[in-house]
Structures are given as C-alpha cells and as structure tokens.
Amino acid sequence: MAKRRRLNPRPSRSSIPESNHDSTTTPPEISEDDTCPVCQLLLYRPVKTGCNHTLCQSCMATWAEVSLSHEMQIVDIDTDIEDQQSHQPFDAAEELEARCPMCRTQTTASLDQVRSQELQTKYPEAYTQRLAEGTPSDPDTTQTLQTLTLHIGNTHQLTTPTQPVDVSDPTPPNRHAWTFFLRPSNPHLLEEVHIHLQPTFRPARVIRTRPPFEVSRLGWGTFTVTAQILLKAGYSWVHAEAQDSPDGAEGGMLGVEWRLDFAGRGSMGRLRVRVR
Ligand SMILES: [Zn+2]
Ligand SMILES: [Zn+2]
C-alpha cells in the first residue's frame, strides 16, 4: 500500500471538491427530494400525479389496487364512451387512477420519463440496483392487472299508445320502452353476461355472449336489473364481491345492479373494476 501511494500520489478527499471518480466508489447520498414517500427508496420509474406528487410506479400500482373506489359514479348518458376509451390506456401500468397516497386526491398518475432519466444519470448505481430489484415483481403488480371500465345504465322512451287514450281513465297506463345496457371498455375479456329481470318478464333471464350486452323491453314500472358478468377463462375480478363462476373459475363472476330510470332519456353509471 505504501509503495502504491508513493507512485500515485492523491490529495486527500477533504482538500478537493468531490470528483466524478469519487462518486463511482462512494455513491452520492440520495436526496430527500429523490426518495419515494411510500417505500423510502430512490424513486424508481417515477410517476407524477395530477396533485403533483411523485412516487415509484410500482408503489402507485400497489396503492391503486388497494384503494380503487368500487362506488358506481353516475355520468351523463350522452358521455361519449368511445372517445373516453380511446384516451384511456388499456395497460394499468401506463396510467393509474387512484386516490393519491400522499394527499388522498382522486387522481391519475403517468410515468415521468424526464425525471426517470435524470435520476438514472444522477444515481447510476442506486438506479441499477432498483432496476434489478424491481423487475421480477413488475409483471405481478402492474402488467397483468387491468382496469375495466363498465358503463351500466338504461335508455328510456315513452311509447305512443297504439289505441286512443281513454280520457276518462284517471291513470292511463304509461308504456315505457327501455334498454338496459352494459358497455365494458374491453368486451374481449367477457365470456357472458347474465341479465336478470323481474320474474314477470318471460324470459326473466337473458344471456348475452357477445356485445351489445343489452336487453330491450316494454314495461310499466321500474325495478332493479341484476347483471352477472363472467370473465373469460384465466381472468378474475379483483373485487371484494367477486364470486366464482358457475363453471368454478375463482373470482370469475361479478354481479352488478342497476335500478331502471324512467325519468327522461334514462341514465348511466360508471364503474371501474380491476381484472387480473
Ligand atoms: Zn416507492
Ligand atoms: Zn397528491
């Protein structure tokens, strides 16, 4: 050692500013700004939320899975579903929707490529290490988990009476033409939809094996339609109320309910459910 030091004299660390050479042997401390608030490690594949928080993609994906709201949200029946879906990436890893784990705002998060690149340059060793750790679990947490958006609702129209209205009748029967519909963002995941109507309808159960997943009837009053949504083999619902399919597939069936709406032109709700 003494001999080497004499041949390659180097000033001590304290006498010069830290050089690039030193940083490869002594990795820089990871600044708090570059640390994920969830896992407390160097941000890896950072995603930025609409509320301006940054965390690892895998941390957000895990959080999104546990916090996804199962409440149905009523939306305008004229909402252009096709348009919405074309802007909604199919892969949950690309855009995640959840409550922000930092401030609880309902938000979306997308990968911040620029930040990712900066962190990789700033902490080459730590980033490579995170890459090595992160890769094996990624397919489980993000790639095989999909978000399926279900639009459920009914259209409604009062029909013209085919016979002259009896004006002496104080309560002339209204005839309501309605269509119950279920519109999944990815119909290819669905095997069948079983639609259950009131027992007075014959048949009271309708099975649809391909889109449109709809039932149209004429009726006099509203009631609650139940639809059981069966996924194709190999997929299961990530939902507390998921049941096994009649053929035994674990978590392959999800029941949803819709109260028919005969006010105006009907209405529609949106439900986001995860599928793996
Ligand atoms: Zn993290
Ligand atoms: Zn936030």
PDB file of C-alpha atoms and ligand atoms in Angstrom:
ATOM      1  CA  MET A   1       0.000   0.000   0.000  1.00  0.00           C
ATOM      2  CA  ALA A   2       2.757   2.411   0.934  1.00  0.00           C
ATOM      3  CA  LYS A   3       4.506   1.786  -2.365  1.00  0.00           C
ATOM      4  CA  ARG A   4       1.323   2.459  -4.396  1.00  0.00           C
ATOM      5  CA  ARG A   5       0.624   5.658  -2.595  1.00  0.00           C
ATOM      6  CA  ARG A   6       4.099   6.931  -3.427  1.00  0.00           C
ATOM      7  CA  LEU A   7       3.686   6.115  -7.140  1.00  0.00           C
ATOM      8  CA  ASN A   8       0.218   7.649  -7.466  1.00  0.00           C
ATOM      9  CA  PRO A   9       0.059  10.470  -5.005  1.00  0.00           C
ATOM     10  CA  ARG A  10      -3.505  11.671  -4.458  1.00  0.00           C
ATOM     11  CA  PRO A  11      -4.646  14.593  -2.384  1.00  0.00           C
ATOM     12  CA  SER A  12      -6.910  13.670   0.496  1.00  0.00           C
ATOM     13  CA  ARG A  13     -10.698  13.837  -0.027  1.00  0.00           C
ATOM     14  CA  SER A  14     -11.104  16.865   2.173  1.00  0.00           C
ATOM     15  CA  SER A  15      -8.772  19.050   0.146  1.00  0.00           C
ATOM     16  CA  ILE A  16     -10.654  18.878  -3.183  1.00  0.00           C
ATOM     17  CA  PRO A  17     -14.278  19.020  -4.263  1.00  0.00           C
ATOM     18  CA  GLU A  18     -15.773  15.594  -4.853  1.00  0.00           C
ATOM     19  CA  SER A  19     -14.897  14.457  -8.361  1.00  0.00           C
ATOM     20  CA  ASN A  20     -16.756  12.142 -10.717  1.00  0.00           C
ATOM     21  CA  HIS A  21     -14.181   9.490  -9.979  1.00  0.00           C
ATOM     22  CA  ASP A  22     -15.026   9.573  -6.291  1.00  0.00           C
ATOM     23  CA  SER A  23     -18.750   9.329  -6.924  1.00  0.00           C
ATOM     24  CA  THR A  24     -18.347   5.929  -8.581  1.00  0.00           C
ATOM     25  CA  THR A  25     -16.693   4.497  -5.496  1.00  0.00           C
ATOM     26  CA  THR A  26     -18.787   6.477  -2.997  1.00  0.00           C
ATOM     27  CA  PRO A  27     -22.347   6.749  -4.359  1.00  0.00           C
ATOM     28  CA  PRO A  28     -23.923  10.120  -3.618  1.00  0.00           C
ATOM     29  CA  GLU A  29     -26.403  10.334  -0.776  1.00  0.00           C
ATOM     30  CA  ILE A  30     -29.929  10.129  -2.167  1.00  0.00           C
ATOM     31  CA  SER A  31     -31.543  13.467  -1.565  1.00  0.00           C
ATOM     32  CA  GLU A  32     -34.917  13.516   0.152  1.00  0.00           C
ATOM     33  CA  ASP A  33     -36.474  15.004  -2.985  1.00  0.00           C
ATOM     34  CA  ASP A  34     -35.449  11.903  -4.922  1.00  0.00           C
ATOM     35  CA  THR A  35     -36.834   9.456  -2.366  1.00  0.00           C
ATOM     36  CA  CYS A  36     -40.209   7.769  -2.797  1.00  0.00           C
ATOM     37  CA  PRO A  37     -42.565   8.808   0.027  1.00  0.00           C
ATOM     38  CA  VAL A  38     -44.075   5.308   0.069  1.00  0.00           C
ATOM     39  CA  CYS A  39     -41.079   2.937   0.030  1.00  0.00           C
ATOM     40  CA  GLN A  40     -38.436   5.448   1.189  1.00  0.00           C
ATOM     41  CA  LEU A  41     -36.053   4.271  -1.539  1.00  0.00           C
ATOM     42  CA  LEU A  42     -34.696   6.039  -4.590  1.00  0.00           C
ATOM     43  CA  LEU A  43     -37.635   6.820  -6.882  1.00  0.00           C
ATOM     44  CA  TYR A  44     -37.786   4.098  -9.480  1.00  0.00           C
ATOM     45  CA  ARG A  45     -39.776   4.639 -12.685  1.00  0.00           C
ATOM     46  CA  PRO A  46     -41.331   7.712 -11.065  1.00  0.00           C
ATOM     47  CA  VAL A  47     -44.930   8.584 -11.804  1.00  0.00           C
ATOM     48  CA  LYS A  48     -46.294  12.059 -11.217  1.00  0.00           C
ATOM     49  CA  THR A  49     -49.857  12.542 -10.014  1.00  0.00           C
ATOM     50  CA  GLY A  50     -52.261  15.294 -11.011  1.00  0.00           C
ATOM     51  CA  CYS A  51     -51.815  16.698  -7.493  1.00  0.00           C
ATOM     52  CA  ASN A  52     -48.067  16.998  -8.116  1.00  0.00           C
ATOM     53  CA  HIS A  53     -46.802  14.126  -6.006  1.00  0.00           C
ATOM     54  CA  THR A  54     -44.130  11.776  -7.275  1.00  0.00           C
ATOM     55  CA  LEU A  55     -43.679   8.150  -6.300  1.00  0.00           C
ATOM     56  CA  CYS A  56     -42.497   4.876  -7.807  1.00  0.00           C
ATOM     57  CA  GLN A  57     -44.738   3.367 -10.460  1.00  0.00           C
ATOM     58  CA  SER A  58     -44.873   0.064  -8.590  1.00  0.00           C
ATOM     59  CA  CYS A  59     -45.747   1.825  -5.316  1.00  0.00           C
ATOM     60  CA  MET A  60     -48.575   3.689  -7.065  1.00  0.00           C
ATOM     61  CA  ALA A  61     -49.784   0.479  -8.740  1.00  0.00           C
ATOM     62  CA  THR A  62     -49.908  -1.351  -5.430  1.00  0.00           C
ATOM     63  CA  TRP A  63     -51.679   1.567  -3.812  1.00  0.00           C
ATOM     64  CA  ALA A  64     -54.111   1.896  -6.718  1.00  0.00           C
ATOM     65  CA  GLU A  65     -55.099  -1.728  -6.325  1.00  0.00           C
ATOM     66  CA  VAL A  66     -55.915  -1.391  -2.656  1.00  0.00           C
ATOM     67  CA  SER A  67     -57.615   1.986  -2.876  1.00  0.00           C
ATOM     68  CA  LEU A  68     -59.617   1.815  -6.110  1.00  0.00           C
ATOM     69  CA  SER A  69     -63.124   3.013  -5.389  1.00  0.00           C
ATOM     70  CA  HIS A  70     -65.826   0.440  -6.008  1.00  0.00           C
ATOM     71  CA  GLU A  71     -68.589   3.021  -5.951  1.00  0.00           C
ATOM     72  CA  MET A  72     -70.573   3.497  -9.106  1.00  0.00           C
ATOM     73  CA  GLN A  73     -70.356   7.017 -10.409  1.00  0.00           C
ATOM     74  CA  ILE A  74     -73.366   8.442 -12.267  1.00  0.00           C
ATOM     75  CA  VAL A  75     -72.320  10.039 -15.532  1.00  0.00           C
ATOM     76  CA  ASP A  76     -74.163  11.850 -18.305  1.00  0.00           C
ATOM     77  CA  ILE A  77     -75.935   9.346 -20.546  1.00  0.00           C
ATOM     78  CA  ASP A  78     -74.581  11.254 -23.539  1.00  0.00           C
ATOM     79  CA  THR A  79     -70.976  10.719 -22.422  1.00  0.00           C
ATOM     80  CA  ASP A  80     -69.038   9.625 -25.456  1.00  0.00           C
ATOM     81  CA  ILE A  81     -67.738   6.278 -24.260  1.00  0.00           C
ATOM     82  CA  GLU A  82     -65.746   5.535 -27.398  1.00  0.00           C
ATOM     83  CA  ASP A  83     -63.923   8.827 -27.153  1.00  0.00           C
ATOM     84  CA  GLN A  84     -63.122   8.333 -23.471  1.00  0.00           C
ATOM     85  CA  GLN A  85     -61.809   4.871 -24.021  1.00  0.00           C
ATOM     86  CA  SER A  86     -59.511   5.860 -26.834  1.00  0.00           C
ATOM     87  CA  HIS A  87     -57.740   8.176 -24.382  1.00  0.00           C
ATOM     88  CA  GLN A  88     -57.638   5.651 -21.618  1.00  0.00           C
ATOM     89  CA  PRO A  89     -54.642   3.371 -21.910  1.00  0.00           C
ATOM     90  CA  PHE A  90     -55.532  -0.255 -21.610  1.00  0.00           C
ATOM     91  CA  ASP A  91     -52.455  -1.142 -19.591  1.00  0.00           C
ATOM     92  CA  ALA A  92     -52.858  -0.062 -15.986  1.00  0.00           C
ATOM     93  CA  ALA A  93     -49.106   0.463 -15.773  1.00  0.00           C
ATOM     94  CA  GLU A  94     -49.235   3.381 -18.172  1.00  0.00           C
ATOM     95  CA  GLU A  95     -51.864   5.421 -16.438  1.00  0.00           C
ATOM     96  CA  LEU A  96     -53.008   4.670 -12.957  1.00  0.00           C
ATOM     97  CA  GLU A  97     -56.078   6.080 -11.362  1.00  0.00           C
ATOM     98  CA  ALA A  98     -56.377   6.094  -7.609  1.00  0.00           C
ATOM     99  CA  ARG A  99     -56.504   8.282  -4.583  1.00  0.00           C
ATOM    100  CA  CYS A 100     -53.078   9.813  -4.098  1.00  0.00           C
ATOM    101  CA  PRO A 101     -51.414   8.087  -1.123  1.00  0.00           C
ATOM    102  CA  MET A 102     -49.952  11.445  -0.070  1.00  0.00           C
ATOM    103  CA  CYS A 103     -52.948  13.789  -0.153  1.00  0.00           C
ATOM    104  CA  ARG A 104     -55.915  11.468  -0.946  1.00  0.00           C
ATOM    105  CA  THR A 105     -56.936  13.381  -4.058  1.00  0.00           C
ATOM    106  CA  GLN A 106     -58.589  11.209  -6.720  1.00  0.00           C
ATOM    107  CA  THR A 107     -56.045  11.495  -9.481  1.00  0.00           C
ATOM    108  CA  THR A 108     -54.229   9.795 -12.300  1.00  0.00           C
ATOM    109  CA  ALA A 109     -50.504   9.207 -12.479  1.00  0.00           C
ATOM    110  CA  SER A 110     -48.353   8.721 -15.513  1.00  0.00           C
ATOM    111  CA  LEU A 111     -44.712   7.871 -15.947  1.00  0.00           C
ATOM    112  CA  ASP A 112     -42.383  10.876 -15.780  1.00  0.00           C
ATOM    113  CA  GLN A 113     -39.795   9.895 -18.401  1.00  0.00           C
ATOM    114  CA  VAL A 114     -37.680  13.028 -17.958  1.00  0.00           C
ATOM    115  CA  ARG A 115     -37.431  12.579 -14.199  1.00  0.00           C
ATOM    116  CA  SER A 116     -36.681   8.901 -14.669  1.00  0.00           C
ATOM    117  CA  GLN A 117     -33.779   9.789 -16.955  1.00  0.00           C
ATOM    118  CA  GLU A 118     -32.478  12.439 -14.538  1.00  0.00           C
ATOM    119  CA  LEU A 119     -32.490  10.038 -11.615  1.00  0.00           C
ATOM    120  CA  GLN A 120     -30.742   7.396 -13.670  1.00  0.00           C
ATOM    121  CA  THR A 121     -27.978   9.885 -14.526  1.00  0.00           C
ATOM    122  CA  LYS A 122     -27.715  11.258 -11.009  1.00  0.00           C
ATOM    123  CA  TYR A 123     -27.652   7.908  -9.188  1.00  0.00           C
ATOM    124  CA  PRO A 124     -26.426   5.342 -11.731  1.00  0.00           C
ATOM    125  CA  GLU A 125     -25.629   2.679  -9.133  1.00  0.00           C
ATOM    126  CA  ALA A 126     -28.705   3.023  -6.965  1.00  0.00           C
ATOM    127  CA  TYR A 127     -30.942   3.120 -10.025  1.00  0.00           C
ATOM    128  CA  THR A 128     -29.404  -0.023 -11.486  1.00  0.00           C
ATOM    129  CA  GLN A 129     -29.908  -1.710  -8.142  1.00  0.00           C
ATOM    130  CA  ARG A 130     -33.575  -0.677  -8.090  1.00  0.00           C
ATOM    131  CA  LEU A 131     -33.916  -1.973 -11.639  1.00  0.00           C
ATOM    132  CA  ALA A 132     -32.566  -5.363 -10.579  1.00  0.00           C
ATOM    133  CA  GLU A 133     -34.898  -5.481  -7.562  1.00  0.00           C
ATOM    134  CA  GLY A 134     -37.921  -4.161  -9.373  1.00  0.00           C
ATOM    135  CA  THR A 135     -38.007  -6.300 -12.487  1.00  0.00           C
ATOM    136  CA  PRO A 136     -39.142  -9.671 -11.125  1.00  0.00           C
ATOM    137  CA  SER A 137     -42.163  -8.251  -9.299  1.00  0.00           C
ATOM    138  CA  ASP A 138     -43.267  -5.854 -12.030  1.00  0.00           C
ATOM    139  CA  PRO A 139     -45.331  -8.348 -14.043  1.00  0.00           C
ATOM    140  CA  ASP A 140     -47.316  -9.223 -10.927  1.00  0.00           C
ATOM    141  CA  THR A 141     -48.030  -5.703  -9.790  1.00  0.00           C
ATOM    142  CA  THR A 142     -48.595  -3.757 -12.963  1.00  0.00           C
ATOM    143  CA  GLN A 143     -48.589  -5.649 -16.221  1.00  0.00           C
ATOM    144  CA  THR A 144     -51.174  -8.334 -15.553  1.00  0.00           C
ATOM    145  CA  LEU A 145     -53.502  -6.012 -13.680  1.00  0.00           C
ATOM    146  CA  GLN A 146     -56.009  -4.286 -15.907  1.00  0.00           C
ATOM    147  CA  THR A 147     -58.675  -1.744 -15.228  1.00  0.00           C
ATOM    148  CA  LEU A 148     -62.005  -2.481 -16.826  1.00  0.00           C
ATOM    149  CA  THR A 149     -64.432   0.400 -17.080  1.00  0.00           C
ATOM    150  CA  LEU A 150     -68.074  -0.650 -17.109  1.00  0.00           C
ATOM    151  CA  HIS A 151     -70.787   1.718 -18.227  1.00  0.00           C
ATOM    152  CA  ILE A 152     -74.114   0.438 -16.943  1.00  0.00           C
ATOM    153  CA  GLY A 153     -77.474   2.033 -17.445  1.00  0.00           C
ATOM    154  CA  ASN A 154     -80.691   2.221 -19.353  1.00  0.00           C
ATOM    155  CA  THR A 155     -82.170   4.298 -22.090  1.00  0.00           C
ATOM    156  CA  HIS A 156     -85.835   5.179 -21.829  1.00  0.00           C
ATOM    157  CA  GLN A 157     -88.617   6.429 -24.029  1.00  0.00           C
ATOM    158  CA  LEU A 158     -92.369   6.793 -23.515  1.00  0.00           C
ATOM    159  CA  THR A 159     -94.117   4.984 -26.327  1.00  0.00           C
ATOM    160  CA  THR A 160     -97.035   6.308 -28.306  1.00  0.00           C
ATOM    161  CA  PRO A 161    -100.224   4.477 -27.319  1.00  0.00           C
ATOM    162  CA  THR A 162    -101.392   2.201 -30.112  1.00  0.00           C
ATOM    163  CA  GLN A 163    -105.027   2.699 -29.106  1.00  0.00           C
ATOM    164  CA  PRO A 164    -106.819   6.004 -28.478  1.00  0.00           C
ATOM    165  CA  VAL A 165    -106.203   7.156 -24.926  1.00  0.00           C
ATOM    166  CA  ASP A 166    -109.269   6.764 -22.724  1.00  0.00           C
ATOM    167  CA  VAL A 167    -109.558  10.268 -21.277  1.00  0.00           C
ATOM    168  CA  SER A 168    -111.977   9.054 -18.581  1.00  0.00           C
ATOM    169  CA  ASP A 169    -109.242   6.799 -17.142  1.00  0.00           C
ATOM    170  CA  PRO A 170    -107.633   8.811 -14.302  1.00  0.00           C
ATOM    171  CA  THR A 171    -104.385   6.849 -14.553  1.00  0.00           C
ATOM    172  CA  PRO A 172    -103.780   5.855 -18.157  1.00  0.00           C
ATOM    173  CA  PRO A 173    -101.032   3.232 -18.262  1.00  0.00           C
ATOM    174  CA  ASN A 174     -97.699   4.550 -19.402  1.00  0.00           C
ATOM    175  CA  ARG A 175     -95.723   2.353 -21.677  1.00  0.00           C
ATOM    176  CA  HIS A 176     -92.004   2.636 -21.209  1.00  0.00           C
ATOM    177  CA  ALA A 177     -89.609   1.376 -23.830  1.00  0.00           C
ATOM    178  CA  TRP A 178     -86.296   0.748 -22.151  1.00  0.00           C
ATOM    179  CA  THR A 179     -82.963  -0.817 -22.934  1.00  0.00           C
ATOM    180  CA  PHE A 180     -80.686  -1.994 -20.181  1.00  0.00           C
ATOM    181  CA  PHE A 181     -77.070  -1.947 -21.297  1.00  0.00           C
ATOM    182  CA  LEU A 182     -73.634  -2.905 -20.064  1.00  0.00           C
ATOM    183  CA  ARG A 183     -70.715  -1.476 -22.013  1.00  0.00           C
ATOM    184  CA  PRO A 184     -67.298  -2.761 -20.958  1.00  0.00           C
ATOM    185  CA  SER A 185     -64.148  -0.926 -22.046  1.00  0.00           C
ATOM    186  CA  ASN A 186     -62.712  -4.234 -23.208  1.00  0.00           C
ATOM    187  CA  PRO A 187     -65.523  -6.596 -24.332  1.00  0.00           C
ATOM    188  CA  HIS A 188     -62.948  -9.264 -25.235  1.00  0.00           C
ATOM    189  CA  LEU A 189     -62.441 -10.047 -21.546  1.00  0.00           C
ATOM    190  CA  LEU A 190     -66.089 -11.011 -21.129  1.00  0.00           C
ATOM    191  CA  GLU A 191     -67.365 -14.519 -21.641  1.00  0.00           C
ATOM    192  CA  GLU A 192     -71.036 -13.937 -20.879  1.00  0.00           C
ATOM    193  CA  VAL A 193     -73.390 -11.512 -19.233  1.00  0.00           C
ATOM    194  CA  HIS A 194     -76.453 -12.907 -17.468  1.00  0.00           C
ATOM    195  CA  ILE A 195     -79.154 -10.284 -17.181  1.00  0.00           C
ATOM    196  CA  HIS A 196     -81.892 -10.922 -14.625  1.00  0.00           C
ATOM    197  CA  LEU A 197     -85.218  -9.130 -14.976  1.00  0.00           C
ATOM    198  CA  GLN A 198     -88.323  -9.152 -12.800  1.00  0.00           C
ATOM    199  CA  PRO A 199     -89.949 -12.627 -12.752  1.00  0.00           C
ATOM    200  CA  THR A 200     -92.988 -11.202 -14.583  1.00  0.00           C
ATOM    201  CA  PHE A 201     -90.874 -10.951 -17.723  1.00  0.00           C
ATOM    202  CA  ARG A 202     -90.624 -14.078 -19.847  1.00  0.00           C
ATOM    203  CA  PRO A 203     -87.851 -14.997 -20.043  1.00  0.00           C
ATOM    204  CA  ALA A 204     -86.674 -13.388 -16.830  1.00  0.00           C
ATOM    205  CA  ARG A 205     -83.051 -14.264 -17.531  1.00  0.00           C
ATOM    206  CA  VAL A 206     -81.244 -13.291 -20.695  1.00  0.00           C
ATOM    207  CA  ILE A 207     -77.730 -14.457 -21.544  1.00  0.00           C
ATOM    208  CA  ARG A 208     -75.567 -12.418 -23.868  1.00  0.00           C
ATOM    209  CA  THR A 209     -72.335 -13.946 -25.115  1.00  0.00           C
ATOM    210  CA  ARG A 210     -71.205 -11.034 -27.271  1.00  0.00           C
ATOM    211  CA  PRO A 211     -71.748  -7.266 -27.451  1.00  0.00           C
ATOM    212  CA  PRO A 212     -74.025  -5.473 -27.312  1.00  0.00           C
ATOM    213  CA  PHE A 213     -74.782  -6.720 -23.805  1.00  0.00           C
ATOM    214  CA  GLU A 214     -78.300  -5.311 -23.815  1.00  0.00           C
ATOM    215  CA  VAL A 215     -81.927  -6.156 -23.171  1.00  0.00           C
ATOM    216  CA  SER A 216     -84.819  -4.098 -24.552  1.00  0.00           C
ATOM    217  CA  ARG A 217     -88.344  -4.430 -23.195  1.00  0.00           C
ATOM    218  CA  LEU A 218     -91.598  -2.582 -22.807  1.00  0.00           C
ATOM    219  CA  GLY A 219     -92.748  -2.096 -19.242  1.00  0.00           C
ATOM    220  CA  TRP A 220     -94.970  -0.247 -16.839  1.00  0.00           C
ATOM    221  CA  GLY A 221     -92.724   0.231 -13.855  1.00  0.00           C
ATOM    222  CA  THR A 222     -89.127   0.393 -12.782  1.00  0.00           C
ATOM    223  CA  PHE A 223     -87.239  -2.361 -10.992  1.00  0.00           C
ATOM    224  CA  THR A 224     -83.660  -3.371 -10.326  1.00  0.00           C
ATOM    225  CA  VAL A 225     -81.874  -5.283 -13.055  1.00  0.00           C
ATOM    226  CA  THR A 226     -79.086  -7.587 -11.923  1.00  0.00           C
ATOM    227  CA  ALA A 227     -76.297  -8.499 -14.298  1.00  0.00           C
ATOM    228  CA  GLN A 228     -73.722 -11.184 -13.639  1.00  0.00           C
ATOM    229  CA  ILE A 229     -70.583 -10.536 -15.613  1.00  0.00           C
ATOM    230  CA  LEU A 230     -68.500 -13.616 -16.348  1.00  0.00           C
ATOM    231  CA  LEU A 231     -64.897 -13.238 -17.441  1.00  0.00           C
ATOM    232  CA  LYS A 232     -63.137 -15.428 -19.958  1.00  0.00           C
ATOM    233  CA  ALA A 233     -61.115 -18.350 -18.619  1.00  0.00           C
ATOM    234  CA  GLY A 234     -57.880 -17.237 -16.986  1.00  0.00           C
ATOM    235  CA  TYR A 235     -59.184 -13.866 -15.777  1.00  0.00           C
ATOM    236  CA  SER A 236     -60.614 -12.967 -12.405  1.00  0.00           C
ATOM    237  CA  TRP A 237     -62.171  -9.884 -10.832  1.00  0.00           C
ATOM    238  CA  VAL A 238     -60.155  -8.037  -8.210  1.00  0.00           C
ATOM    239  CA  HIS A 239     -63.213  -7.091  -6.178  1.00  0.00           C
ATOM    240  CA  ALA A 240     -64.493  -7.944  -2.704  1.00  0.00           C
ATOM    241  CA  GLU A 241     -67.853  -9.040  -4.134  1.00  0.00           C
ATOM    242  CA  ALA A 242     -66.455 -11.260  -6.884  1.00  0.00           C
ATOM    243  CA  GLN A 243     -67.863 -14.784  -6.887  1.00  0.00           C
ATOM    244  CA  ASP A 244     -66.803 -18.000  -8.522  1.00  0.00           C
ATOM    245  CA  SER A 245     -68.229 -18.607 -11.990  1.00  0.00           C
ATOM    246  CA  PRO A 246     -70.841 -21.364 -12.385  1.00  0.00           C
ATOM    247  CA  ASP A 247     -68.084 -23.404 -14.068  1.00  0.00           C
ATOM    248  CA  GLY A 248     -65.899 -22.959 -10.981  1.00  0.00           C
ATOM    249  CA  ALA A 249     -63.464 -20.268 -12.116  1.00  0.00           C
ATOM    250  CA  GLU A 250     -62.293 -18.493  -8.983  1.00  0.00           C
ATOM    251  CA  GLY A 251     -63.440 -14.870  -8.838  1.00  0.00           C
ATOM    252  CA  GLY A 252     -64.680 -15.123 -12.411  1.00  0.00           C
ATOM    253  CA  MET A 253     -68.095 -13.578 -11.843  1.00  0.00           C
ATOM    254  CA  LEU A 254     -69.183 -10.154 -10.644  1.00  0.00           C
ATOM    255  CA  GLY A 255     -72.771  -9.107 -10.011  1.00  0.00           C
ATOM    256  CA  VAL A 256     -73.842  -5.522 -10.638  1.00  0.00           C
ATOM    257  CA  GLU A 257     -77.223  -3.951 -10.010  1.00  0.00           C
ATOM    258  CA  TRP A 258     -78.977  -1.198 -11.867  1.00  0.00           C
ATOM    259  CA  ARG A 259     -82.256   0.465 -10.922  1.00  0.00           C
ATOM    260  CA  LEU A 260     -84.073   1.282 -14.154  1.00  0.00           C
ATOM    261  CA  ASP A 261     -84.573   5.000 -14.620  1.00  0.00           C
ATOM    262  CA  PHE A 262     -87.751   6.072 -16.413  1.00  0.00           C
ATOM    263  CA  ALA A 263     -87.172   9.798 -15.968  1.00  0.00           C
ATOM    264  CA  GLY A 264     -86.321  11.425 -19.261  1.00  0.00           C
ATOM    265  CA  ARG A 265     -83.998   9.502 -21.545  1.00  0.00           C
ATOM    266  CA  GLY A 266     -82.576   7.238 -18.872  1.00  0.00           C
ATOM    267  CA  SER A 267     -79.222   7.371 -17.145  1.00  0.00           C
ATOM    268  CA  MET A 268     -75.873   5.690 -16.860  1.00  0.00           C
ATOM    269  CA  GLY A 269     -73.284   4.874 -14.224  1.00  0.00           C
ATOM    270  CA  ARG A 270     -69.598   4.138 -14.481  1.00  0.00           C
ATOM    271  CA  LEU A 271     -67.763   1.510 -12.517  1.00  0.00           C
ATOM    272  CA  ARG A 272     -64.042   0.836 -12.614  1.00  0.00           C
ATOM    273  CA  VAL A 273     -63.002  -2.632 -11.628  1.00  0.00           C
ATOM    274  CA  ARG A 274     -59.659  -4.371 -11.792  1.00  0.00           C
ATOM    275  CA  VAL A 275     -59.163  -7.632 -13.569  1.00  0.00           C
ATOM    276  CA  ARG A 276     -56.174  -9.907 -13.399  1.00  0.00           C
TER     277      ARG A 276
HETATM  278 ZN    ZN B   1     -41.606   3.694  -3.963  1.00  0.00          ZN
HETATM  279 ZN    ZN B   2     -51.262  14.005  -4.002  1.00  0.00          ZN
END
